[in-house]
Structures are given as C-alpha cells and as structure tokens.
C-alpha cells in the first residue's frame, strides 16, 4: 500500500488521523507503515488521544516556546512576509517529526492504549495537508 491522502485542518492544533490511517491498513498483514507530511509548517506526532487537555497544553507550550514573529522577543526573524505565524511554524516543524514509522501486526497498528496519530497544524488559518503513507510488509 502506498498513497497520499489529504487532511483539512481547522487552524492550529493537533488533528487526529488515526482512523484514516487504520482504514488504509485493513487486510495489510504484518509490517511497518511510514507516514510523511509533505509540508514545512506542519508536523506529525504520536500523542495521547484520551484527554483533549493534552492537545491544548501542547499547543500552548509550543506557542510559548516559539511565539509569533510580531512578538518583541522574535524581532530577529527575517522570514516574515507570509505573516507572523509563518516562520514560527517552520521552527516548530523543524523541532517536531515530519515522519513516523509504526509497526503493523495483522493489519492493525501497534499503538498504545491512549496513543493517536496527529497532524500538528502550526499555521493560524486552515490548510489542506498531504500525508504520504507507505506500508512495507515483512
């Protein structure tokens, strides 16, 4: 299995894609699924999917760590012509994974009880993101 699928985000935050990936793996057998996001201002992440406070806290933490470029502390940034969230989005994407590899057994991902797969949108406005998926059988 190899394909690219689209995920529409609604702005900053963690947008769960676990079900979309799982649906593509039905009947796949044993192997490894590799996911890759085809963007420089979004990331992929495996994170808790039980308590939405975890997602909110992660977004708040990364916004505090890398604030918008119109914040005085970020005045050294020069790539600002696409808005105050653009270069910070690139920095966040450089700090987080843009690809994931997840074991698959019997056509099901071997995720922990509370783990989900997320597209992390770092830009303020909604985007359509592309994720490439490759399943390699063993």
PDB file of C-alpha atoms in Angstrom:
ATOM      1  CA  UNK A   1       0.000   0.000   0.000  1.00  0.00           C
ATOM      2  CA  UNK A   2       1.262   3.428  -0.879  1.00  0.00           C
ATOM      3  CA  UNK A   3      -0.794   6.543  -1.292  1.00  0.00           C
ATOM      4  CA  UNK A   4      -1.077  10.203  -0.438  1.00  0.00           C
ATOM      5  CA  UNK A   5      -4.172  11.436   1.343  1.00  0.00           C
ATOM      6  CA  UNK A   6      -5.387  14.902   2.300  1.00  0.00           C
ATOM      7  CA  UNK A   7      -6.251  16.205   5.734  1.00  0.00           C
ATOM      8  CA  UNK A   8      -8.069  19.505   6.173  1.00  0.00           C
ATOM      9  CA  UNK A   9      -7.020  21.306   9.333  1.00  0.00           C
ATOM     10  CA  UNK A  10      -9.044  23.998  11.063  1.00  0.00           C
ATOM     11  CA  UNK A  11      -6.089  26.064  12.213  1.00  0.00           C
ATOM     12  CA  UNK A  12      -3.525  25.480  14.938  1.00  0.00           C
ATOM     13  CA  UNK A  13      -3.719  22.283  16.893  1.00  0.00           C
ATOM     14  CA  UNK A  14      -3.468  18.530  16.798  1.00  0.00           C
ATOM     15  CA  UNK A  15      -5.795  16.976  14.228  1.00  0.00           C
ATOM     16  CA  UNK A  16      -6.201  13.227  14.749  1.00  0.00           C
ATOM     17  CA  UNK A  17      -5.744  10.984  11.696  1.00  0.00           C
ATOM     18  CA  UNK A  18      -5.550   7.560  13.410  1.00  0.00           C
ATOM     19  CA  UNK A  19      -8.807   6.304  11.875  1.00  0.00           C
ATOM     20  CA  UNK A  20      -7.818   7.468   8.372  1.00  0.00           C
ATOM     21  CA  UNK A  21      -4.524   5.586   8.588  1.00  0.00           C
ATOM     22  CA  UNK A  22      -6.118   2.481  10.150  1.00  0.00           C
ATOM     23  CA  UNK A  23      -8.715   2.297   7.364  1.00  0.00           C
ATOM     24  CA  UNK A  24      -5.945   2.174   4.753  1.00  0.00           C
ATOM     25  CA  UNK A  25      -4.248  -0.742   6.548  1.00  0.00           C
ATOM     26  CA  UNK A  26      -7.207  -3.141   6.772  1.00  0.00           C
ATOM     27  CA  UNK A  27      -6.109  -6.506   5.456  1.00  0.00           C
ATOM     28  CA  UNK A  28      -2.476  -5.418   5.204  1.00  0.00           C
ATOM     29  CA  UNK A  29      -0.869  -8.145   7.340  1.00  0.00           C
ATOM     30  CA  UNK A  30       2.381  -7.586   9.252  1.00  0.00           C
ATOM     31  CA  UNK A  31       4.888  -4.849   8.515  1.00  0.00           C
ATOM     32  CA  UNK A  32       5.587  -1.187   9.004  1.00  0.00           C
ATOM     33  CA  UNK A  33       3.637   1.886   7.972  1.00  0.00           C
ATOM     34  CA  UNK A  34       5.648   5.013   7.319  1.00  0.00           C
ATOM     35  CA  UNK A  35       3.878   8.384   7.227  1.00  0.00           C
ATOM     36  CA  UNK A  36       5.399  11.588   5.873  1.00  0.00           C
ATOM     37  CA  UNK A  37       3.801  15.047   5.834  1.00  0.00           C
ATOM     38  CA  UNK A  38       4.583  16.968   2.657  1.00  0.00           C
ATOM     39  CA  UNK A  39       4.813  20.429   4.244  1.00  0.00           C
ATOM     40  CA  UNK A  40       7.303  22.650   6.075  1.00  0.00           C
ATOM     41  CA  UNK A  41       4.873  24.286   8.506  1.00  0.00           C
ATOM     42  CA  UNK A  42       3.097  21.208   9.901  1.00  0.00           C
ATOM     43  CA  UNK A  43       4.244  18.063  11.692  1.00  0.00           C
ATOM     44  CA  UNK A  44       3.207  14.518  12.552  1.00  0.00           C
ATOM     45  CA  UNK A  45       3.015  13.311  16.116  1.00  0.00           C
ATOM     46  CA  UNK A  46       2.001  10.262  18.145  1.00  0.00           C
ATOM     47  CA  UNK A  47       0.358  11.570  21.283  1.00  0.00           C
ATOM     48  CA  UNK A  48      -2.356  10.852  23.849  1.00  0.00           C
ATOM     49  CA  UNK A  49      -5.846  10.734  22.362  1.00  0.00           C
ATOM     50  CA  UNK A  50      -7.914  10.403  25.547  1.00  0.00           C
ATOM     51  CA  UNK A  51      -7.840  13.832  27.186  1.00  0.00           C
ATOM     52  CA  UNK A  52      -8.181  16.879  24.882  1.00  0.00           C
ATOM     53  CA  UNK A  53      -6.382  18.956  27.527  1.00  0.00           C
ATOM     54  CA  UNK A  54      -3.143  17.254  26.450  1.00  0.00           C
ATOM     55  CA  UNK A  55      -3.537  18.608  22.915  1.00  0.00           C
ATOM     56  CA  UNK A  56      -4.410  22.097  24.165  1.00  0.00           C
ATOM     57  CA  UNK A  57      -1.456  22.118  26.562  1.00  0.00           C
ATOM     58  CA  UNK A  58       0.958  21.006  23.830  1.00  0.00           C
ATOM     59  CA  UNK A  59      -0.205  23.791  21.511  1.00  0.00           C
ATOM     60  CA  UNK A  60       0.077  26.333  24.347  1.00  0.00           C
ATOM     61  CA  UNK A  61       3.577  25.088  25.215  1.00  0.00           C
ATOM     62  CA  UNK A  62       4.875  25.293  21.649  1.00  0.00           C
ATOM     63  CA  UNK A  63       3.279  28.731  21.193  1.00  0.00           C
ATOM     64  CA  UNK A  64       5.060  29.894  24.331  1.00  0.00           C
ATOM     65  CA  UNK A  65       8.326  28.297  23.208  1.00  0.00           C
ATOM     66  CA  UNK A  66       8.077  29.787  19.689  1.00  0.00           C
ATOM     67  CA  UNK A  67       5.780  32.839  19.710  1.00  0.00           C
ATOM     68  CA  UNK A  68       4.648  34.732  16.593  1.00  0.00           C
ATOM     69  CA  UNK A  69       7.226  36.872  14.804  1.00  0.00           C
ATOM     70  CA  UNK A  70       5.446  40.088  15.813  1.00  0.00           C
ATOM     71  CA  UNK A  71       6.351  39.330  19.454  1.00  0.00           C
ATOM     72  CA  UNK A  72       9.302  41.557  20.505  1.00  0.00           C
ATOM     73  CA  UNK A  73      11.392  38.531  21.523  1.00  0.00           C
ATOM     74  CA  UNK A  74      11.185  37.260  17.922  1.00  0.00           C
ATOM     75  CA  UNK A  75      12.281  40.526  16.259  1.00  0.00           C
ATOM     76  CA  UNK A  76      15.429  38.815  14.911  1.00  0.00           C
ATOM     77  CA  UNK A  77      13.380  36.804  12.376  1.00  0.00           C
ATOM     78  CA  UNK A  78      13.633  37.923   8.749  1.00  0.00           C
ATOM     79  CA  UNK A  79      11.232  35.486   7.018  1.00  0.00           C
ATOM     80  CA  UNK A  80       8.043  37.351   7.932  1.00  0.00           C
ATOM     81  CA  UNK A  81       6.329  38.248   4.632  1.00  0.00           C
ATOM     82  CA  UNK A  82       3.745  35.430   4.938  1.00  0.00           C
ATOM     83  CA  UNK A  83       2.539  36.622   8.331  1.00  0.00           C
ATOM     84  CA  UNK A  84       3.633  36.477  11.951  1.00  0.00           C
ATOM     85  CA  UNK A  85       2.834  32.754  12.230  1.00  0.00           C
ATOM     86  CA  UNK A  86       4.860  31.638   9.194  1.00  0.00           C
ATOM     87  CA  UNK A  87       8.467  31.461  10.393  1.00  0.00           C
ATOM     88  CA  UNK A  88       7.416  30.223  13.847  1.00  0.00           C
ATOM     89  CA  UNK A  89       5.524  27.431  12.052  1.00  0.00           C
ATOM     90  CA  UNK A  90       8.715  26.466  10.214  1.00  0.00           C
ATOM     91  CA  UNK A  91      10.644  26.448  13.500  1.00  0.00           C
ATOM     92  CA  UNK A  92       8.036  24.228  15.175  1.00  0.00           C
ATOM     93  CA  UNK A  93       8.057  21.847  12.200  1.00  0.00           C
ATOM     94  CA  UNK A  94      11.861  21.675  12.453  1.00  0.00           C
ATOM     95  CA  UNK A  95      11.540  20.693  16.137  1.00  0.00           C
ATOM     96  CA  UNK A  96       8.854  18.012  15.671  1.00  0.00           C
ATOM     97  CA  UNK A  97       8.763  14.917  13.481  1.00  0.00           C
ATOM     98  CA  UNK A  98       7.605  15.162   9.884  1.00  0.00           C
ATOM     99  CA  UNK A  99       7.621  11.366   9.500  1.00  0.00           C
ATOM    100  CA  UNK A 100       6.549   8.433  11.656  1.00  0.00           C
ATOM    101  CA  UNK A 101       7.114   4.689  11.442  1.00  0.00           C
ATOM    102  CA  UNK A 102       4.571   2.482  13.198  1.00  0.00           C
ATOM    103  CA  UNK A 103       4.617  -1.327  13.427  1.00  0.00           C
ATOM    104  CA  UNK A 104       1.601  -3.136  11.972  1.00  0.00           C
ATOM    105  CA  UNK A 105       0.544  -6.639  13.044  1.00  0.00           C
ATOM    106  CA  UNK A 106      -2.412  -8.346  11.426  1.00  0.00           C
ATOM    107  CA  UNK A 107      -3.363  -5.172   9.591  1.00  0.00           C
ATOM    108  CA  UNK A 108      -3.563  -3.110  12.790  1.00  0.00           C
ATOM    109  CA  UNK A 109      -1.132  -0.508  14.042  1.00  0.00           C
ATOM    110  CA  UNK A 110       0.592  -1.420  17.293  1.00  0.00           C
ATOM    111  CA  UNK A 111      -0.278   1.802  19.098  1.00  0.00           C
ATOM    112  CA  UNK A 112      -0.583   2.039  22.854  1.00  0.00           C
ATOM    113  CA  UNK A 113      -3.980   2.261  24.536  1.00  0.00           C
ATOM    114  CA  UNK A 114      -4.013   6.067  24.640  1.00  0.00           C
ATOM    115  CA  UNK A 115      -1.949   6.817  21.524  1.00  0.00           C
ATOM    116  CA  UNK A 116      -3.253   8.515  18.412  1.00  0.00           C
ATOM    117  CA  UNK A 117      -1.626   9.858  15.253  1.00  0.00           C
ATOM    118  CA  UNK A 118      -1.919  13.596  14.654  1.00  0.00           C
ATOM    119  CA  UNK A 119      -1.209  16.194  12.030  1.00  0.00           C
ATOM    120  CA  UNK A 120       0.032  19.185  14.002  1.00  0.00           C
ATOM    121  CA  UNK A 121      -1.001  22.381  12.255  1.00  0.00           C
ATOM    122  CA  UNK A 122       1.341  25.247  13.113  1.00  0.00           C
ATOM    123  CA  UNK A 123      -0.324  27.948  10.985  1.00  0.00           C
ATOM    124  CA  UNK A 124      -3.210  30.124  12.205  1.00  0.00           C
ATOM    125  CA  UNK A 125      -5.544  29.539   9.291  1.00  0.00           C
ATOM    126  CA  UNK A 126      -6.964  26.241   7.997  1.00  0.00           C
ATOM    127  CA  UNK A 127      -4.900  24.307   5.460  1.00  0.00           C
ATOM    128  CA  UNK A 128      -5.215  21.185   3.379  1.00  0.00           C
ATOM    129  CA  UNK A 129      -2.242  18.987   4.243  1.00  0.00           C
ATOM    130  CA  UNK A 130      -0.959  15.943   2.358  1.00  0.00           C
ATOM    131  CA  UNK A 131       0.318  12.855   4.129  1.00  0.00           C
ATOM    132  CA  UNK A 132       2.161  10.171   2.181  1.00  0.00           C
ATOM    133  CA  UNK A 133       1.739   6.635   3.528  1.00  0.00           C
ATOM    134  CA  UNK A 134       3.782   3.536   2.660  1.00  0.00           C
ATOM    135  CA  UNK A 135       3.139   0.083   4.063  1.00  0.00           C
ATOM    136  CA  UNK A 136       6.085  -2.298   3.881  1.00  0.00           C
ATOM    137  CA  UNK A 137       5.275  -5.949   4.550  1.00  0.00           C
ATOM    138  CA  UNK A 138       7.679  -8.269   6.347  1.00  0.00           C
TER     139      UNK A 138
END
